[in-house]
CSV table of C-alpha atoms in Angstrom, one decimal:
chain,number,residue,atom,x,y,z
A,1,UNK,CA,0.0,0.0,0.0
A,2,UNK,CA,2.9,2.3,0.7
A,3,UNK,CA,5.4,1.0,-1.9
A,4,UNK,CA,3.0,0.6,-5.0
A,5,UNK,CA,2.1,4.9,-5.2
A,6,UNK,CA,5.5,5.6,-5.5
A,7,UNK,CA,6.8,3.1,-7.9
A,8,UNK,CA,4.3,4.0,-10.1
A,9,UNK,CA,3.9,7.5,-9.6
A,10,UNK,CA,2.9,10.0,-12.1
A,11,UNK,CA,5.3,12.5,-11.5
A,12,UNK,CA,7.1,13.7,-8.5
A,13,UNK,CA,7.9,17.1,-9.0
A,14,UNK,CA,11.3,19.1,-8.4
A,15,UNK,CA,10.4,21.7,-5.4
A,16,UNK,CA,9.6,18.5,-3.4
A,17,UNK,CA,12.7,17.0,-3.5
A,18,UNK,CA,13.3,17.9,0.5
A,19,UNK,CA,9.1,17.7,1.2
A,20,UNK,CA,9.3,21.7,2.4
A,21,UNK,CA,7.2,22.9,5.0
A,22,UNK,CA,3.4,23.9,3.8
A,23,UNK,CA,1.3,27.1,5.8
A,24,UNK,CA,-2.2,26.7,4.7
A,25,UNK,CA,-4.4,29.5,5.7
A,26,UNK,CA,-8.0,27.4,5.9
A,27,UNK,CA,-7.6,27.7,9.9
A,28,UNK,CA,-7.0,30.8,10.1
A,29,UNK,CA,-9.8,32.7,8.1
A,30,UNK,CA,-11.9,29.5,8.1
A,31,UNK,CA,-13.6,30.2,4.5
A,32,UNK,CA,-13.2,33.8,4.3
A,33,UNK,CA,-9.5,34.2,2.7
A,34,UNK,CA,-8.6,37.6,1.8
A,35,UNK,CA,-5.8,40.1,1.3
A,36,UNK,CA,-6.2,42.4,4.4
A,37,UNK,CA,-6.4,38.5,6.3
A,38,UNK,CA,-3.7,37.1,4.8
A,39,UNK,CA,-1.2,40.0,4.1
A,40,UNK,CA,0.0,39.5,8.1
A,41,UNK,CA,0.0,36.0,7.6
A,42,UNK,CA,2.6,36.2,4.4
A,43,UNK,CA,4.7,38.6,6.8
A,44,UNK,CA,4.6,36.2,9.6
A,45,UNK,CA,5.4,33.2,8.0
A,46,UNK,CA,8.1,34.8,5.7
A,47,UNK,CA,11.7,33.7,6.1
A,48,UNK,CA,11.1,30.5,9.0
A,49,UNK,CA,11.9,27.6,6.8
A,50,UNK,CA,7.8,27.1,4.8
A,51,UNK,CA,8.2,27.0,1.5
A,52,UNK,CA,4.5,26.5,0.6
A,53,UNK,CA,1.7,29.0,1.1
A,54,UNK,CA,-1.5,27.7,0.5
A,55,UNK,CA,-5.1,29.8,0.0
A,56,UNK,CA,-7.7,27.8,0.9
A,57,UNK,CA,-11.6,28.1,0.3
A,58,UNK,CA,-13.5,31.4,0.1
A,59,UNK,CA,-10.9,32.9,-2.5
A,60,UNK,CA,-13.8,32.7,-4.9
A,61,UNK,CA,-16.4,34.2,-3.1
A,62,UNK,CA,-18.7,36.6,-4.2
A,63,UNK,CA,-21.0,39.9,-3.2
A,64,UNK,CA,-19.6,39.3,0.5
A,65,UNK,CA,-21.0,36.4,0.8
A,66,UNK,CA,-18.1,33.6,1.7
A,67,UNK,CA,-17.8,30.3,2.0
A,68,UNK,CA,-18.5,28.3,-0.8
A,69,UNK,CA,-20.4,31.3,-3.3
A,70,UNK,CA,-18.7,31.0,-6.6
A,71,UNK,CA,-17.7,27.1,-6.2
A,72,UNK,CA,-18.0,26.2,-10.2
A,73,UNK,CA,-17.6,29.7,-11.4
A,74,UNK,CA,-14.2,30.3,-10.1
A,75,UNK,CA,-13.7,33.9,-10.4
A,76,UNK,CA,-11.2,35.3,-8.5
A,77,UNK,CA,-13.2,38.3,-5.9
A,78,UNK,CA,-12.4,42.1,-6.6
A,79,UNK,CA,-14.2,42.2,-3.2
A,80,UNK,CA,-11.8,40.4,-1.0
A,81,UNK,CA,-8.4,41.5,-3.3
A,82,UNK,CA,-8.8,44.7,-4.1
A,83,UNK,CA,-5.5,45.7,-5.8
A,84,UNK,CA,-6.3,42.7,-7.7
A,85,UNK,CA,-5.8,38.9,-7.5
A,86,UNK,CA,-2.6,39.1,-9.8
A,87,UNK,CA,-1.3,41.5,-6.9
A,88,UNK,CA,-1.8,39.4,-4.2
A,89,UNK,CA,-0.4,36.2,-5.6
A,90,UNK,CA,3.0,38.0,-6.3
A,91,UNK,CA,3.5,39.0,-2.8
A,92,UNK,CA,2.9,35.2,-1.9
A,93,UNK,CA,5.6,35.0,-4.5
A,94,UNK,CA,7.9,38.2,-3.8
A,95,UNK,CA,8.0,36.7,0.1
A,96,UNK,CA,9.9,33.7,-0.7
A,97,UNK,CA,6.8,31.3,-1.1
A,98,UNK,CA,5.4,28.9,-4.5
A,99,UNK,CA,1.7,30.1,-4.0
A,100,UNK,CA,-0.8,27.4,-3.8
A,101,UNK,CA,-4.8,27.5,-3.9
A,102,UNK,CA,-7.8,25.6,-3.6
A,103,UNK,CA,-10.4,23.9,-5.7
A,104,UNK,CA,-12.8,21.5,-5.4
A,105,UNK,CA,-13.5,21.1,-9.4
A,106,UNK,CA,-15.3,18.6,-8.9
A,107,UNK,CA,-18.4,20.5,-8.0
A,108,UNK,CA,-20.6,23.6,-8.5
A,109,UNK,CA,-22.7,25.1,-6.0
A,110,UNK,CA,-26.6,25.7,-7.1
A,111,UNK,CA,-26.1,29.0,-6.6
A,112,UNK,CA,-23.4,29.7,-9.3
A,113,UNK,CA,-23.8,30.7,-12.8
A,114,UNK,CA,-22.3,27.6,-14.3
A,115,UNK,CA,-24.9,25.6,-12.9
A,116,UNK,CA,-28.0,28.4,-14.4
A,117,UNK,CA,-26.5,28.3,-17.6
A,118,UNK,CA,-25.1,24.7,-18.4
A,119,UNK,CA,-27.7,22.2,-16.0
A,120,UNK,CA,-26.8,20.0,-18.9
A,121,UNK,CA,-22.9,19.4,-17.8
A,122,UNK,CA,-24.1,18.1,-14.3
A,123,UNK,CA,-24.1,14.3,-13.5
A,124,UNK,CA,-28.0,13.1,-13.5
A,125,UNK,CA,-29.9,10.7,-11.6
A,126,UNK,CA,-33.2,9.7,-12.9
A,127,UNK,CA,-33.4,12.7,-15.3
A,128,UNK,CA,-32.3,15.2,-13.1
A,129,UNK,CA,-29.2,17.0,-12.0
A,130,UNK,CA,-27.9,15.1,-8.9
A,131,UNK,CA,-27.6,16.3,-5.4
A,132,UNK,CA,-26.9,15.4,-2.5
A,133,UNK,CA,-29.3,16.2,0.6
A,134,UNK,CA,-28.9,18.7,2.4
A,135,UNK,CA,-26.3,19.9,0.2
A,136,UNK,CA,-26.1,23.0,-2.2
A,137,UNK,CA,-23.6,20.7,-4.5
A,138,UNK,CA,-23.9,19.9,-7.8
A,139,UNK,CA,-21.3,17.2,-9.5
A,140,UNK,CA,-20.0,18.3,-13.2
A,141,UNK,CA,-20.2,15.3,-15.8
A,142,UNK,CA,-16.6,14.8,-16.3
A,143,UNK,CA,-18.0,12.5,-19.4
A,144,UNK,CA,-18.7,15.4,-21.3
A,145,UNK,CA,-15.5,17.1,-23.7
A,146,UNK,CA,-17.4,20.5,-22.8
A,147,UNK,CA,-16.7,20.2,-19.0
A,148,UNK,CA,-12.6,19.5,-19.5
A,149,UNK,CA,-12.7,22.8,-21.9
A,150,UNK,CA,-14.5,24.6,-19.3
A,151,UNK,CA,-12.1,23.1,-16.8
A,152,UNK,CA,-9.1,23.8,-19.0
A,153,UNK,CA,-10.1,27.6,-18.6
A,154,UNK,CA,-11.1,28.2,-15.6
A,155,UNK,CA,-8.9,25.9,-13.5
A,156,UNK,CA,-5.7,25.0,-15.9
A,157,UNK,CA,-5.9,28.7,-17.1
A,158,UNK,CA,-6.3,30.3,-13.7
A,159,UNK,CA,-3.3,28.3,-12.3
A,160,UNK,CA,-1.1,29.3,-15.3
A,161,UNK,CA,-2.0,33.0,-15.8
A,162,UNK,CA,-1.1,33.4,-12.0
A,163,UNK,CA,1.6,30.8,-12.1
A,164,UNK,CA,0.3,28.7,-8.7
A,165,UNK,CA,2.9,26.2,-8.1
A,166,UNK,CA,0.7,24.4,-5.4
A,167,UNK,CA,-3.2,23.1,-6.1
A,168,UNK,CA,-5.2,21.7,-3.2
A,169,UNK,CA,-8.1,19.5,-4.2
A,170,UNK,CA,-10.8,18.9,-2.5
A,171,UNK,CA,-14.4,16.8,-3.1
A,172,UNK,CA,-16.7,17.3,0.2
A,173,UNK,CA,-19.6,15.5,-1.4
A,174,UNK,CA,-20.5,11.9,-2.7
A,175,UNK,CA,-22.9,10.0,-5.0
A,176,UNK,CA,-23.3,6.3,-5.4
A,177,UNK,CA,-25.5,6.5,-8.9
A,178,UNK,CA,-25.4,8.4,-11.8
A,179,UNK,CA,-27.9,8.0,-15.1
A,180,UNK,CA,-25.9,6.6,-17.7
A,181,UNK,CA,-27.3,4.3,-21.2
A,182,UNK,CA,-24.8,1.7,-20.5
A,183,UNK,CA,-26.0,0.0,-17.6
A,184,UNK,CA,-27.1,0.9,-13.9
A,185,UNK,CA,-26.4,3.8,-11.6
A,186,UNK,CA,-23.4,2.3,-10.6
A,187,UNK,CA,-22.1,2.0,-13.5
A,188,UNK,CA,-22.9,5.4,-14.3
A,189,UNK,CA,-20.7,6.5,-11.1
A,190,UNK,CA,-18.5,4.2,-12.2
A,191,UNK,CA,-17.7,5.6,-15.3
A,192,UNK,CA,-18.0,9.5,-14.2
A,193,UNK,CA,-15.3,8.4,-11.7
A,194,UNK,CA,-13.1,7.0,-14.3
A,195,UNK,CA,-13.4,9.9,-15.9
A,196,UNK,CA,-12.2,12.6,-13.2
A,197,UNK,CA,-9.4,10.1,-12.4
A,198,UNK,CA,-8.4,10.5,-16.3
A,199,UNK,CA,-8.5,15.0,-16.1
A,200,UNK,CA,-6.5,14.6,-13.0
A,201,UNK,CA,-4.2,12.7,-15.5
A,202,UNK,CA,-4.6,15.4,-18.2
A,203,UNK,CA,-3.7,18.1,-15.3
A,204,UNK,CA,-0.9,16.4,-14.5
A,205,UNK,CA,0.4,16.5,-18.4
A,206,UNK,CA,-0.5,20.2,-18.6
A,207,UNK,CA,1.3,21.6,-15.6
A,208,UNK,CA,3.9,18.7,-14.6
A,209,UNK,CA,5.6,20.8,-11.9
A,210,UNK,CA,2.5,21.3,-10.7
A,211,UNK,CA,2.2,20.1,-6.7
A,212,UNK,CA,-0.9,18.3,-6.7
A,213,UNK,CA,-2.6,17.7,-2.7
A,214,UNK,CA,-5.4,15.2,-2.6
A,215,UNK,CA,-7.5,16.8,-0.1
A,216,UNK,CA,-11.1,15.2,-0.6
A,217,UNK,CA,-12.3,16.7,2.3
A,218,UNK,CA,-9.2,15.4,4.8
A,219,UNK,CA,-9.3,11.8,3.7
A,220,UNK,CA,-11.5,10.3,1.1
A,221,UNK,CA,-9.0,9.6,-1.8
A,222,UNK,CA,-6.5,7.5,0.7
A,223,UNK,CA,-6.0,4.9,-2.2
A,224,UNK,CA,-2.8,4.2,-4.1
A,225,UNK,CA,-4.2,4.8,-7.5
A,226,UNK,CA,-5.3,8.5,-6.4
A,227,UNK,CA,-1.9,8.5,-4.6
A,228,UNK,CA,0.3,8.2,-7.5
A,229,UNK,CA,-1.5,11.0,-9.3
A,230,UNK,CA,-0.9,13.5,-6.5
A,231,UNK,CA,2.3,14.8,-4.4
A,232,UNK,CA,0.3,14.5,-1.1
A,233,UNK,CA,-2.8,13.6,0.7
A,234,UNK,CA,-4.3,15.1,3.5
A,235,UNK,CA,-4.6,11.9,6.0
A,236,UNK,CA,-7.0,14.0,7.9
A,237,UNK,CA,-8.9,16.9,8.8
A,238,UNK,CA,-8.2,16.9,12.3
A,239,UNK,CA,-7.2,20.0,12.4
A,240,UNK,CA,-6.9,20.6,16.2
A,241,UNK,CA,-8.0,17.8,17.5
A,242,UNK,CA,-6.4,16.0,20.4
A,243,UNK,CA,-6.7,12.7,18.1
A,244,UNK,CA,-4.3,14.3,15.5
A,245,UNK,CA,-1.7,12.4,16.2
A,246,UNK,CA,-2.8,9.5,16.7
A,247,UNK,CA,-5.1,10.0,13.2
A,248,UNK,CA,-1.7,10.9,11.7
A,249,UNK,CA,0.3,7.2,12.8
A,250,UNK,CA,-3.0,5.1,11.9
A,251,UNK,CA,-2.9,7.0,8.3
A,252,UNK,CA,0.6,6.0,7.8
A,253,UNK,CA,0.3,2.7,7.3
A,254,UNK,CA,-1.8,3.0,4.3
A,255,UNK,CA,0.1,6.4,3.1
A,256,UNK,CA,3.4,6.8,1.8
A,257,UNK,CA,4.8,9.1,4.8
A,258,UNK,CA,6.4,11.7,2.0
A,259,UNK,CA,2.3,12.0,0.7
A,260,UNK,CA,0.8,11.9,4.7
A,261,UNK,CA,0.1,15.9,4.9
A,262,UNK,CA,-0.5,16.2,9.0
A,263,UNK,CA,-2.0,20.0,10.2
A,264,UNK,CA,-0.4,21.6,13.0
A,265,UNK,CA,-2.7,24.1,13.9
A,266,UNK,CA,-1.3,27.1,16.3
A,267,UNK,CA,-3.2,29.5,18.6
A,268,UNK,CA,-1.9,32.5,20.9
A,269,UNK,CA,-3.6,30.8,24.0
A,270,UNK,CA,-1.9,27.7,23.1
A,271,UNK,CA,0.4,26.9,26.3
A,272,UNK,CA,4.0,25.6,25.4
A,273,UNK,CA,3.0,21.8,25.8
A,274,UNK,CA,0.0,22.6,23.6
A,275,UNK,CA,2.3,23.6,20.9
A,276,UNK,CA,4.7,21.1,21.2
A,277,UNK,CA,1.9,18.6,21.2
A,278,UNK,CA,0.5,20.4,17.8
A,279,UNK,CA,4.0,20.7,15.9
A,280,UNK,CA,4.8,17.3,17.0
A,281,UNK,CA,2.1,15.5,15.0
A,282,UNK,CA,3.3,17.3,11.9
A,283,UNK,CA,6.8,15.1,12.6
A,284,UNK,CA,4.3,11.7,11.7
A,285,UNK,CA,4.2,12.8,8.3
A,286,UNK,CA,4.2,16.1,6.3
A,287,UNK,CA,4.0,19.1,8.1
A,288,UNK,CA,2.0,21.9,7.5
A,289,UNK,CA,1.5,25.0,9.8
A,290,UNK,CA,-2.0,26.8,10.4
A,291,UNK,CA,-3.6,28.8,13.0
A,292,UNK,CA,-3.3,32.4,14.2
A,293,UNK,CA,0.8,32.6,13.0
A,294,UNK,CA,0.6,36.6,13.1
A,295,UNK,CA,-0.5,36.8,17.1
A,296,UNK,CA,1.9,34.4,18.6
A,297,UNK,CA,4.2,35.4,21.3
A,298,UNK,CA,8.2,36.0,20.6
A,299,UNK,CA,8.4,32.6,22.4
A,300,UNK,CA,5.1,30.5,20.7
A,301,UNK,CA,7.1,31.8,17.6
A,302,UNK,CA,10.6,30.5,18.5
A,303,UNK,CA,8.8,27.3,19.3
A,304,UNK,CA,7.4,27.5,15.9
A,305,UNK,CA,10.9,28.0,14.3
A,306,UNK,CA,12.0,25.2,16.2
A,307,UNK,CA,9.9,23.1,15.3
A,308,UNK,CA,10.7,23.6,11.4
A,309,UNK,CA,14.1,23.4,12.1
A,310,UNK,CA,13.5,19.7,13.1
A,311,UNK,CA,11.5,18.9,10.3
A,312,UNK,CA,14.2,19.6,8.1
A,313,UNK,CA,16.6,17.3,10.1
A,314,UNK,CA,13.9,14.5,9.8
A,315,UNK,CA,12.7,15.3,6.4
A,316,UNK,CA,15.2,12.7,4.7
A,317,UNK,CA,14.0,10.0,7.0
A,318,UNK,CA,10.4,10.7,6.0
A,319,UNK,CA,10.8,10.5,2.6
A,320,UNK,CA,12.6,7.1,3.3
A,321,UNK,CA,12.3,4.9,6.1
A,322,UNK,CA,10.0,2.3,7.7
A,323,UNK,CA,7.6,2.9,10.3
A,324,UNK,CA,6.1,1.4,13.7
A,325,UNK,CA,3.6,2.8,15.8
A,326,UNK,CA,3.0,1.6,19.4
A,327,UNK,CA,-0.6,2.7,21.2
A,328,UNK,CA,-0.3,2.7,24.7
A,329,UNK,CA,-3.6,3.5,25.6
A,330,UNK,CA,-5.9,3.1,28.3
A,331,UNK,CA,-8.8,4.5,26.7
A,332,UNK,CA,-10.8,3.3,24.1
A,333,UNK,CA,-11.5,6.5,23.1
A,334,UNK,CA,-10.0,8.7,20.1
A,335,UNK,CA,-11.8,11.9,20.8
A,336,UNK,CA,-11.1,11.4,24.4
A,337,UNK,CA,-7.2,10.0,24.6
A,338,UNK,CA,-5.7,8.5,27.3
A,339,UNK,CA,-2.3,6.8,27.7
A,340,UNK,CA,0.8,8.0,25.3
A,341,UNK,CA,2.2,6.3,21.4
A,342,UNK,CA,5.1,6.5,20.0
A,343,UNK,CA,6.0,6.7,16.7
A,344,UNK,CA,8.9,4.9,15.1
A,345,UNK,CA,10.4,5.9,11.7
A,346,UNK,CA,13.5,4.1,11.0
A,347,UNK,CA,16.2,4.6,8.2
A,348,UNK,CA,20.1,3.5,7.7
A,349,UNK,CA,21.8,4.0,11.0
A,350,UNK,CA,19.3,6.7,12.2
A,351,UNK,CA,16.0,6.6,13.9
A,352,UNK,CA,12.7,8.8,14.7
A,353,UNK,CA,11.0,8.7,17.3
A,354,UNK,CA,8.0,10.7,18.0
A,355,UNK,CA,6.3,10.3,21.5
A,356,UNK,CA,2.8,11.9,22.7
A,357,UNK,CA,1.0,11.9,25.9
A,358,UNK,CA,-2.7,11.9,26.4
A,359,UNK,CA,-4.5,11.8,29.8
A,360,UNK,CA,-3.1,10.1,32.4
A,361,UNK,CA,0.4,10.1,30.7
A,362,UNK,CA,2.7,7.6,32.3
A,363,UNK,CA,5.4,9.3,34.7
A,364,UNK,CA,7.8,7.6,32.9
A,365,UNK,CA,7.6,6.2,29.5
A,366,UNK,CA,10.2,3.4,28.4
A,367,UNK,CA,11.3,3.0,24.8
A,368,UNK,CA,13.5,-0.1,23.7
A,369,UNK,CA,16.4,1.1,21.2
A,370,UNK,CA,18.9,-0.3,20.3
A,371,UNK,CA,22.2,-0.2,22.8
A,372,UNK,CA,24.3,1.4,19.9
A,373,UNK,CA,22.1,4.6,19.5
A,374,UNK,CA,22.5,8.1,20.8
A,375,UNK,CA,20.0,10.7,20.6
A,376,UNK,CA,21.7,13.4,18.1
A,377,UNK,CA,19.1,15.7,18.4
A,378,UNK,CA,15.7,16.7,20.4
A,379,UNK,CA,12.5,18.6,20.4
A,380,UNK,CA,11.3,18.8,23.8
A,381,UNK,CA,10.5,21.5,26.8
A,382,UNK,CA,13.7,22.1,29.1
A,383,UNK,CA,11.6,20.3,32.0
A,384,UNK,CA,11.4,16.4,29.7
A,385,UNK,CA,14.3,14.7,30.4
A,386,UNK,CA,15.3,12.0,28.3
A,387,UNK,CA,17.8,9.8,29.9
A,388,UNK,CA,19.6,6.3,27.5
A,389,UNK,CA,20.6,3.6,29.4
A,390,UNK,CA,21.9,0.2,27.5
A,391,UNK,CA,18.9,-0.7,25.7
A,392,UNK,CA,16.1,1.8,26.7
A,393,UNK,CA,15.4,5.5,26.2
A,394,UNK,CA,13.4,7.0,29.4
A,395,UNK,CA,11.6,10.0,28.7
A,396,UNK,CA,10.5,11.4,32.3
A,397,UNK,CA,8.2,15.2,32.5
A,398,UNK,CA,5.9,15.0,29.6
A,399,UNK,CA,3.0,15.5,31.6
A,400,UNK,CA,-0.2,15.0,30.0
A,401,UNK,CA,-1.3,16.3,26.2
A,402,UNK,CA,2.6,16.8,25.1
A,403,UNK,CA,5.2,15.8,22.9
A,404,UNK,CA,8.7,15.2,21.9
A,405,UNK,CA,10.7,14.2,19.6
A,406,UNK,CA,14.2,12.5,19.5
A,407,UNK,CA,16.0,11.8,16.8
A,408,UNK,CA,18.9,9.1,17.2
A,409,UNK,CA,21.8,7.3,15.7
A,410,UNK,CA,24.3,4.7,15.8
A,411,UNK,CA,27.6,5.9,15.6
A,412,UNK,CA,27.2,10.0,17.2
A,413,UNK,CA,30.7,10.7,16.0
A,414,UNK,CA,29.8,10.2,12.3
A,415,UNK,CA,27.0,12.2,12.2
């Protein structure tokens, strides 16, 4: 399941040769992007190490109403980037960043002119244009040439004429039947889903340095044929939720850890184990940065910076390496953690180990290694000591809802 997406990948592009850190805005502005939002947020995040910045949902919005208005028409608001959206994307660029963006493609909302004027491109059921309920979604017919050339404009185009290096997909919707003269509903789904898997392929030809993330709303797509058409997945939408990390070591046994995009999602009120606990979970896989990045503290900040700097130590060991994951838990319950895990991400003559406490965290936790290792390097508060001793790594102080991170070799000398 790991192996297979990377074998037979579809391209893996240049700028993630050293999987760079990504700062995706979507918990910041939660659907309401803008450039007086996100202007601090470009300063703030400017020189510590991220290499991606993302703009998520809203972008498109219309008439001040955001959120998902203008999902299908994709027209870039004069509301929300007044100077113009050209503008805003080359001060992404000018600070040091490859701009990303979102879409979701997939769909148009009822609301949007695409679906007044073309009902005819959307996928049917029974004779009519298919919905799902309670949902203001409609699904284009990916069967039909005239959706690609619309798609080829307003999505390919769009990403060319403001040279985005970075597209987040998303799909927050599903259908299980679509009309079709060859057969039953399911094979009508079938078939519309064969053919979005083949314009992700066309995408891919048209912009192949293009960094493709397989959102589908935080984990839909986690197979290895949608894998090996993107650079990353998002394992989850657990975007400050005490489960993260545990979300993030369960995803990586079915994700390649270089696609396994983890959120680590910062607030000014966040304590320093909080943070630690947050910026940890981006170590089980991919990290990328979100949150309230312009109001931290000198020290939340520092923390921050750290925290990158560590990434980039472990980086190589992400994009290759084995992993292991041991659940201590004495809880049954995600949402409600108790207990600590550690994760284990192992390489040639170096080691990862990622450890997080939950609710009644051990005093002591005990981690077998091996006698010849030595921890090279740390991420952990001043008060977690972390003592080896023959065959065993103790890690004392955690306390409960922390982290830290220790990353080891065999031979100290030659590192």
């Amino acid at each position: 399941l790991t192996r297979w997406p990377l074998d037979n990948a579809e391209g893996l592009v240049k700028s993630e040769e050293n999987l760079p850190v990504i700062f995706n805005e979507f918990c910041t502005t939660w659907n309401s992007p803008g450039a007086e939002k996100l202007a601090p947020l470009i300063d703030s995040m400017k020189n510590t190490g991220a290499s991606y910045f993302v703009i998520d949902a809203g972008w498109h919005s219309e008439k001040g109403i955001y959120g998902m208005s203008g999902l299908g028409d994709w027209t870039p608001s004069g509301e929300l980037y007044p100077h113009g959206f050209n503008a805003f994307v080359e001060s992404i660029r000018s600070a040091g960043f490859v701009p990303g963006v979102w879409f979701e493609f997939e769909m148009a909302q009822d609301s949007s002119r695409l679906f007044a004027e073309h009902p005819d491109w959307m996928l049917h059921l029974h004779g009519k244009p298919l919905t799902v309920a309670g949902d203001s979604r409609r699904f284009l017919d990916f069967r039909k040439k005239e959706v690609w050339d619309y798609l080829d404009e307003r999505l390919i185009g769009l990403l060319k004429e403001y040279g985005f290096g970075y597209l987040k997909i998303d799909y927050n919707a599903s259908f299980t039947g679509a009309d079709t003269p060859n057969g039953s509903p399911a094979e009508g789904a079938r078939e519309a889903l064969d053919a979005v898997h083949e314009y992700y392929k066309h995408l891919r030809k048209e912009l192949p340095e293009l960094v493709i993330e397989v959102c589908a709303s935080g984990g839909h797509r986690l197979t290895a044929e949608w894998m090996r058409l993107g650079n990353m997945m998002s394992c989850s939408d657990t975007h400050e939720c005490e489960c993260n990390p545990i979300v993030a070591a369960n995803a990586q046994m079915q994700i390649p850890l270089r696609f396994s995009q983890v959120w680590a999602t910062l607030r000014a009120d966040d304590s320093e184990s909080r943070e630690r606990y947050s910026l940890a979970s981006g170590f089980i896989g991919r990290l990328c940065i979100s949150g309230n990045i312009d109001k931290l503290s000198a020290a939340q900040r520092n923390l921050m910076l750290e925290a990158i700097e560590f990434y980039k130590k472990i980086a190589p060991l992400i994009k290759t390496g084995e992993s292991r994951v041991e659940q201590r838990f004495s809880s049954k319950s995600y949402n409600h953690p108790a207990g600590c895990q550690v994760f284990r991400r192992k390489g040639a003559g170096v080691e990862l180990l990622v450890v997080h406490s939950f609710a009644n965290c051990p005093e002591k936790i005990q981690i077998p290694v091996e006698e010849a290792q030595e921890v090279l390097e740390s991420f952990k508060a001043v008060s977690v000591k972390a003592e080896k001793r023959g065959g065993m790594l103790f890690v004392k102080g955690l306390g409960n809802f922390s982290a830290a991170a220790f990353l080891l070799v065999r031979d100290i000398s030659q590192a």
